[in-house]
CSV table of C-alpha atoms in Angstrom, one decimal:
chain,number,residue,atom,x,y,z
A,1,MET,CA,0.0,0.0,0.0
A,2,MET,CA,1.3,3.4,-1.0
A,3,ARG,CA,0.2,5.7,1.8
A,4,ILE,CA,0.4,9.2,0.2
A,5,GLY,CA,0.8,12.4,2.1
A,6,LEU,CA,0.3,15.7,0.2
A,7,PHE,CA,2.0,18.9,1.4
A,8,TYR,CA,1.0,22.2,-0.3
A,9,ASP,CA,3.1,25.3,-0.3
A,10,GLY,CA,-0.1,27.5,-0.5
A,11,SER,CA,1.6,30.6,-2.0
A,12,TYR,CA,3.2,28.5,-4.8
A,13,PHE,CA,-0.1,26.7,-5.5
A,14,ALA,CA,-2.0,30.0,-5.6
A,15,ARG,CA,0.4,31.2,-8.3
A,16,VAL,CA,0.0,28.0,-10.3
A,17,SER,CA,-3.8,28.2,-10.1
A,18,ASN,CA,-3.8,31.9,-11.1
A,19,PHE,CA,-1.5,31.1,-14.1
A,20,TYR,CA,-4.0,28.6,-15.5
A,21,ARG,CA,-6.9,30.9,-14.8
A,22,TYR,CA,-5.6,34.1,-16.3
A,23,HIS,CA,-2.5,33.3,-18.5
A,24,HIS,CA,-3.2,29.8,-20.0
A,25,GLN,CA,-5.5,28.8,-22.8
A,26,ARG,CA,-7.5,26.5,-20.4
A,27,ARG,CA,-8.8,29.6,-18.6
A,28,ALA,CA,-9.7,27.5,-15.5
A,29,ARG,CA,-8.5,27.1,-12.0
A,30,ILE,CA,-7.1,23.8,-10.6
A,31,SER,CA,-9.7,21.5,-9.1
A,32,ILE,CA,-8.3,20.2,-5.8
A,33,ALA,CA,-10.3,16.9,-6.0
A,34,GLY,CA,-9.2,16.3,-9.6
A,35,PHE,CA,-5.6,17.1,-8.9
A,36,HIS,CA,-5.6,14.6,-6.0
A,37,ASP,CA,-7.0,11.9,-8.2
A,38,PHE,CA,-4.3,12.7,-10.8
A,39,LEU,CA,-1.6,12.5,-8.2
A,40,ARG,CA,-2.8,9.1,-6.9
A,41,HIS,CA,-2.7,7.7,-10.4
A,42,GLU,CA,0.7,9.3,-11.2
A,43,VAL,CA,2.2,7.7,-8.1
A,44,ALA,CA,0.7,4.3,-9.3
A,45,ARG,CA,2.2,4.8,-12.8
A,46,GLN,CA,5.6,5.7,-11.6
A,47,THR,CA,5.9,3.0,-8.9
A,48,GLY,CA,4.2,0.2,-10.7
A,49,VAL,CA,1.6,-0.2,-7.9
A,50,ALA,CA,-2.1,-0.6,-8.8
A,51,PRO,CA,-4.0,2.6,-8.3
A,52,ARG,CA,-6.3,1.0,-5.8
A,53,PHE,CA,-3.3,0.4,-3.6
A,54,CYS,CA,-2.2,4.1,-3.9
A,55,GLN,CA,-4.3,6.1,-1.4
A,56,ILE,CA,-4.0,9.7,-0.1
A,57,VAL,CA,-4.0,9.3,3.7
A,58,GLU,CA,-3.4,12.9,4.6
A,59,ALA,CA,-3.2,16.3,2.9
A,60,HIS,CA,-2.0,19.6,4.3
A,61,TYR,CA,-2.1,23.2,3.1
A,62,TYR,CA,0.3,25.9,4.5
A,63,ARG,CA,0.0,29.7,4.0
A,64,GLY,CA,0.2,33.1,5.6
A,65,ARG,CA,-3.1,34.7,6.4
A,66,PHE,CA,-4.3,38.2,7.0
A,67,SER,CA,-6.7,38.9,9.9
A,68,ALA,CA,-10.4,38.5,9.4
A,69,GLU,CA,-10.9,42.2,9.9
A,70,GLU,CA,-8.4,43.1,7.2
A,71,VAL,CA,-9.9,40.6,4.8
A,72,GLU,CA,-13.5,41.7,5.5
A,73,LYS,CA,-12.5,45.3,5.0
A,74,ARG,CA,-11.4,44.4,1.5
A,75,GLY,CA,-14.6,42.5,0.8
A,76,LYS,CA,-12.6,39.2,0.4
A,77,LEU,CA,-13.8,37.3,3.4
A,78,LEU,CA,-16.5,35.3,1.6
A,79,GLY,CA,-14.1,34.3,-1.2
A,80,GLU,CA,-11.5,33.2,1.4
A,81,ARG,CA,-14.1,31.1,3.2
A,82,LYS,CA,-15.3,29.5,-0.1
A,83,PHE,CA,-11.7,28.4,-0.8
A,84,GLU,CA,-11.4,27.0,2.7
A,85,ASP,CA,-14.6,25.1,2.1
A,86,ALA,CA,-13.1,23.6,-1.1
A,87,LEU,CA,-10.1,22.5,0.9
A,88,MET,CA,-12.2,21.1,3.6
A,89,LYS,CA,-14.4,19.2,1.1
A,90,ALA,CA,-11.2,17.6,-0.3
A,91,ARG,CA,-10.1,16.7,3.3
A,92,VAL,CA,-7.2,19.0,3.2
A,93,MET,CA,-6.0,20.2,6.6
A,94,THR,CA,-5.2,23.9,6.7
A,95,HIS,CA,-2.3,25.5,8.5
A,96,PHE,CA,-2.2,29.3,8.6
A,97,ILE,CA,0.4,31.6,10.1
A,98,PRO,CA,-0.6,35.2,10.7
A,99,VAL,CA,0.8,37.8,8.3
A,100,ALA,CA,2.8,40.5,10.1
A,101,THR,CA,4.3,43.7,8.8
A,102,PHE,CA,8.0,44.2,9.6
A,103,GLU,CA,10.3,47.2,9.9
A,104,ASP,CA,11.1,47.2,6.2
A,105,GLY,CA,7.3,47.6,5.5
A,106,ARG,CA,6.9,44.2,3.9
A,107,ALA,CA,4.1,41.8,4.9
A,108,ARG,CA,5.4,38.3,5.7
A,109,ALA,CA,4.2,35.1,7.4
A,110,ARG,CA,7.5,33.8,8.8
A,111,GLY,CA,7.8,30.1,9.5
A,112,VAL,CA,5.4,28.7,6.9
A,113,ASP,CA,8.1,26.6,5.2
A,114,ILE,CA,9.5,25.4,8.5
A,115,LEU,CA,6.1,24.2,9.6
A,116,LEU,CA,5.5,22.4,6.3
A,117,ALA,CA,8.9,20.7,6.5
A,118,LEU,CA,8.5,19.6,10.2
A,119,ASP,CA,5.0,18.1,9.5
A,120,ALA,CA,6.2,16.3,6.4
A,121,TYR,CA,9.2,14.8,8.2
A,122,GLY,CA,7.0,13.9,11.1
A,123,ALA,CA,4.6,12.1,8.9
A,124,ALA,CA,7.5,10.0,7.4
A,125,VAL,CA,9.1,9.2,10.8
A,126,SER,CA,5.8,8.1,12.3
A,127,GLY,CA,5.2,5.7,9.5
A,128,LYS,CA,1.8,7.1,8.6
A,129,THR,CA,3.0,7.8,5.1
A,130,ASN,CA,5.6,6.1,2.9
A,131,PHE,CA,5.2,8.4,-0.1
A,132,ILE,CA,5.2,12.2,0.1
A,133,VAL,CA,4.2,14.6,-2.6
A,134,LEU,CA,5.4,18.2,-2.3
A,135,ILE,CA,3.5,20.9,-4.2
A,136,THR,CA,6.2,23.5,-4.1
A,137,GLY,CA,9.1,24.9,-6.2
A,138,ASP,CA,11.2,26.2,-3.3
A,139,GLY,CA,14.8,25.1,-3.2
A,140,ASP,CA,14.8,25.5,0.6
A,141,PHE,CA,13.1,22.1,0.7
A,142,VAL,CA,16.1,20.2,-0.6
A,143,HIS,CA,17.2,19.5,2.9
A,144,LEU,CA,13.8,18.0,3.7
A,145,VAL,CA,13.9,15.8,0.7
A,146,GLU,CA,17.4,14.5,1.7
A,147,ARG,CA,16.1,13.6,5.1
A,148,LEU,CA,13.1,11.8,3.6
A,149,ASN,CA,15.3,9.9,1.2
A,150,ALA,CA,17.4,8.8,4.2
A,151,LEU,CA,14.2,7.4,5.8
A,152,ASP,CA,13.4,5.4,2.7
A,153,CYS,CA,10.2,7.5,2.2
A,154,GLN,CA,9.7,8.1,-1.5
A,155,VAL,CA,9.2,11.7,-2.6
A,156,MET,CA,7.5,13.4,-5.6
A,157,VAL,CA,7.6,17.0,-6.5
A,158,THR,CA,5.0,18.6,-8.9
A,159,ALA,CA,7.0,21.1,-10.9
A,160,TRP,CA,6.0,24.0,-13.1
A,161,ASP,CA,8.3,26.2,-15.2
A,162,MET,CA,6.2,28.6,-17.1
A,163,GLN,CA,6.0,32.3,-18.0
A,164,SER,CA,2.9,34.3,-19.1
A,165,ALA,CA,3.0,35.8,-22.6
A,166,ASP,CA,3.3,39.3,-21.2
A,167,GLY,CA,6.1,38.2,-18.8
A,168,MET,CA,4.1,39.4,-15.8
A,169,LEU,CA,3.8,36.0,-14.1
A,170,THR,CA,6.7,33.5,-13.9
A,171,LEU,CA,6.7,30.1,-12.3
A,172,ARG,CA,9.9,28.3,-11.6
A,173,THR,CA,10.9,25.2,-9.7
A,174,SER,CA,14.3,24.9,-8.2
A,175,GLN,CA,16.6,22.6,-10.2
A,176,ALA,CA,18.3,21.5,-7.0
A,177,LEU,CA,15.0,20.4,-5.7
A,178,LEU,CA,14.2,18.4,-8.9
A,179,ASP,CA,17.6,16.8,-8.7
A,180,ALA,CA,17.0,15.7,-5.1
A,181,VAL,CA,13.7,14.0,-5.6
A,182,PRO,CA,13.3,10.4,-7.0
A,183,TYR,CA,10.0,11.4,-8.7
A,184,PRO,CA,10.0,14.9,-10.3
A,185,VAL,CA,6.8,15.5,-12.3
A,186,MET,CA,7.0,18.3,-14.9
A,187,MET,CA,3.3,19.3,-14.8
A,188,GLN,CA,3.4,21.9,-17.6
A,189,SER,CA,4.7,19.3,-20.0
A,190,LEU,CA,1.9,16.9,-19.1
A,191,VAL,CA,-0.8,19.5,-19.3
A,192,ASP,CA,0.3,20.8,-22.7
A,193,ASP,CA,1.2,17.4,-24.2
A,194,GLU,CA,-0.9,17.1,-27.4
A,195,VAL,CA,-0.9,13.3,-27.0
A,196,ARG,CA,-2.7,13.6,-23.7
A,197,LYS,CA,-5.0,16.5,-24.5
A,198,ASP,CA,-8.0,14.2,-24.2
A,199,ASP,CA,-6.7,12.3,-21.2
A,200,ALA,CA,-9.4,12.4,-18.5
A,201,LEU,CA,-6.8,12.3,-15.8
A,202,ILE,CA,-5.2,15.5,-17.1
A,203,ASN,CA,-8.4,17.3,-17.9
A,204,GLN,CA,-9.9,16.6,-14.5
A,205,ILE,CA,-7.1,18.7,-12.9
A,206,PHE,CA,-9.0,21.8,-14.1
A,207,MET,CA,-12.4,23.1,-13.3
A,208,GLU,CA,-14.7,24.2,-16.2
A,209,GLU,CA,-13.3,26.8,-18.5
A,210,GLN,CA,-14.2,30.3,-17.3
A,211,PRO,CA,-14.7,33.4,-19.5
A,212,ARG,CA,-12.0,36.0,-19.9
A,213,VAL,CA,-12.1,39.0,-17.7
A,214,SER,CA,-14.0,41.9,-19.3
A,215,PHE,CA,-14.0,45.6,-19.0
A,216,GLU,CA,-16.9,48.1,-18.9
A,217,SER,CA,-17.1,51.9,-19.3
A,218,PRO,CA,-19.9,52.9,-17.0
A,219,PRO,CA,-21.8,56.1,-17.9
A,220,GLY,CA,-22.4,59.1,-15.7
A,221,VAL,CA,-19.1,59.8,-13.9
A,222,ALA,CA,-18.5,63.2,-12.3
A,223,ASP,CA,-16.4,64.7,-15.1
A,224,GLY,CA,-18.8,63.7,-17.8
A,225,HIS,CA,-16.5,61.1,-19.4
A,226,GLY,CA,-16.7,57.3,-19.4
A,227,ARG,CA,-14.1,55.7,-17.1
A,228,PRO,CA,-12.7,52.2,-17.9
A,229,GLU,CA,-13.3,50.2,-14.7
A,230,PRO,CA,-11.3,47.0,-14.6
A,231,HIS,CA,-13.2,44.1,-13.1
A,232,VAL,CA,-11.6,42.5,-10.1
A,233,LEU,CA,-10.3,39.0,-11.0
A,234,ASP,CA,-12.6,37.1,-8.7
A,235,GLY,CA,-12.2,33.3,-8.5
A,236,GLY,CA,-15.8,32.5,-9.5
A,237,ASP,CA,-15.5,29.0,-8.0
A,238,GLY,CA,-14.1,30.3,-4.8
A,239,GLU,CA,-10.7,28.8,-5.2
A,240,GLU,CA,-7.7,31.0,-4.4
A,241,THR,CA,-9.7,34.2,-4.4
A,242,GLU,CA,-7.5,35.4,-1.6
A,243,ALA,CA,-4.5,35.6,-4.0
A,244,GLU,CA,-6.1,38.5,-5.9
A,245,TRP,CA,-5.8,40.9,-3.0
A,246,ALA,CA,-2.2,42.0,-2.7
A,247,THR,CA,0.1,44.5,-1.1
A,248,GLY,CA,3.1,46.5,-2.4
A,249,ILE,CA,5.0,49.8,-2.6
A,250,VAL,CA,4.4,52.8,-4.8
A,251,VAL,CA,7.6,53.0,-6.8
A,252,ASN,CA,6.8,55.6,-9.6
A,253,LEU,CA,4.5,58.5,-9.9
A,254,PRO,CA,5.3,60.4,-13.1
A,255,ALA,CA,5.0,64.2,-12.5
A,256,GLY,CA,1.8,65.7,-13.9
A,257,ARG,CA,0.4,62.3,-15.0
A,258,ASP,CA,-2.7,60.5,-13.7
A,259,PHE,CA,-1.1,57.1,-13.3
A,260,GLY,CA,1.7,55.3,-11.4
A,261,PHE,CA,3.3,52.0,-10.7
A,262,ILE,CA,3.3,49.6,-7.7
A,263,LYS,CA,5.9,47.0,-6.9
A,264,PRO,CA,3.9,44.0,-5.5
A,265,ASP,CA,5.2,42.1,-2.5
A,266,TYR,CA,4.7,38.8,-4.3
A,267,GLY,CA,7.6,39.6,-6.6
A,268,ASP,CA,6.3,40.1,-10.1
A,269,GLU,CA,6.9,43.1,-12.4
A,270,ASN,CA,5.6,46.5,-11.4
A,271,LEU,CA,1.8,47.0,-11.8
A,272,PHE,CA,0.3,50.0,-13.6
A,273,PHE,CA,-2.6,51.9,-12.0
A,274,HIS,CA,-4.7,54.9,-12.9
A,275,ALA,CA,-5.8,57.8,-10.6
A,276,THR,CA,-9.4,56.8,-11.0
A,277,TRP,CA,-8.6,53.2,-9.9
A,278,MET,CA,-8.0,54.3,-6.4
A,279,GLU,CA,-10.5,53.0,-3.8
A,280,PHE,CA,-13.2,55.7,-4.1
A,281,ASP,CA,-16.8,56.8,-3.4
A,282,GLY,CA,-16.7,59.0,-6.5
A,283,VAL,CA,-14.1,60.2,-9.1
A,284,VAL,CA,-13.3,63.3,-7.2
A,285,ASP,CA,-12.5,61.3,-4.1
A,286,ALA,CA,-10.3,58.9,-6.1
A,287,ARG,CA,-8.3,61.8,-7.6
A,288,GLU,CA,-7.8,63.4,-4.2
A,289,LYS,CA,-6.5,60.1,-2.8
A,290,PHE,CA,-4.2,59.8,-5.9
A,291,ASN,CA,-2.8,63.3,-5.4
A,292,ASP,CA,-2.0,62.4,-1.7
A,293,LEU,CA,0.1,59.5,-2.8
A,294,ARG,CA,3.9,59.5,-2.5
A,295,VAL,CA,6.6,57.2,-3.8
A,296,GLY,CA,7.4,54.7,-1.0
A,297,ASP,CA,3.8,54.6,0.3
A,298,ARG,CA,2.7,51.0,1.2
A,299,VAL,CA,-0.6,50.1,-0.5
A,300,GLU,CA,-3.2,47.3,-0.7
A,301,PHE,CA,-4.9,46.6,-4.0
A,302,ASP,CA,-6.9,44.2,-6.1
A,303,ILE,CA,-5.5,42.7,-9.3
A,304,GLY,CA,-7.4,43.7,-12.5
A,305,ARG,CA,-6.4,44.0,-16.2
A,306,ASN,CA,-5.5,47.0,-18.3
A,307,PRO,CA,-8.4,47.4,-20.9
A,308,LYS,CA,-6.0,48.2,-23.6
A,309,THR,CA,-3.0,45.9,-23.1
A,310,GLY,CA,-4.7,43.1,-21.2
A,311,GLN,CA,-1.8,43.1,-18.7
A,312,PRO,CA,-2.4,42.9,-14.9
A,313,THR,CA,-3.0,46.2,-13.1
A,314,ALA,CA,-3.6,47.4,-9.6
A,315,THR,CA,-7.1,48.5,-8.9
A,316,ASN,CA,-9.0,49.6,-5.7
A,317,VAL,CA,-5.7,50.9,-4.5
A,318,THR,CA,-5.7,52.1,-0.9
A,319,VAL,CA,-2.9,53.3,1.3
A,320,VAL,CA,-2.0,51.2,4.3
A,321,SER,CA,-1.9,53.2,7.5
C-alpha cells in the first residue's frame, strides 16, 4: 500500500492556479479533487503499484493569512471562506500563520516553510505515510527531501516552469529540488502534451473553463467622461480568491500624470494603476487620494487588467496606515 501524504506550499499553489486561470488557454483554476486523483494515479504509474493500492491518507495546506478584519474590510472574506470550504471538502487540513508587517514595510508570514517541513518529516518518521508529494518549487526544501530519502520515504515534486505571454507572471521550480527527488513530475509538459490533451486524468485537474475578464465603461461619472473600470479578478469557483488581494509599494508617480506603478510584494513586475482606480466613493475622491500618494507609500490593492493591453494592473488601491 502506498500511503500518500500531500503537502501544499499555499503561496506557490496559488500562483499556479492563477496562471492557468488568467494566462493559459485553459482559462480555468485547478480542481483540488481532480488534482488529488491525478496524483494518486501518477504515483501508481511511476511506482508500478495498482491505483487502488495508492491512497492519499493525509493532505496539508500551508500559507500566511491576514486577519479576518483586514480581509473583511477588502470584501474578500466570503471568497476566502469558499476556498477553505473547497479545501475542507477535499479533506485538506489547513495550517495558517498570521501575516505580520515588519520594519522594512513588507508583509510576511514567517515560519510557513519550516512548519511544512516539520510536518512532512514527522509524517514520514511516524510511518503514517511512505510516499510524500510536495506541491512547491522552493529550493529550501532540498534538505527536507534529503532527510526523507534517508528514511526510505519516497518523494515526488510537482514542478511548473512557465511564463505568461506578457512576462508578468513567472513560475519556476528549483533545479536543486528536482535533482534531489526520486519522482519529479513536470506538470506543464503533461498538461500541454498534445498526445494527452483528451486524457481524462489530465483534464480533471482543471475546473470548467471560465470566460476571460472583461471591462466596462460605466456612464455618468463626475467629469462627464466614461471611465474604464477594470473588473476584479474574482475566483468564481471560490478557489484562491485570496490571491487577488495583494500589497506592495508605490515606486513611480510620473510628474503631472494620472497614473503610477506599484511593486507588488509577491515579486512580479511592477503594476500599472490609474488615478481613477483608487478605492473611491466618486471620481473626485479617487483623484484626491491619488494626489496624496507619495513614492514609497505602502498600499493594498486588487488585481485587475488593463483594458488596452490586457496586462495585470492594480485597482481599488488604498494606502495602508
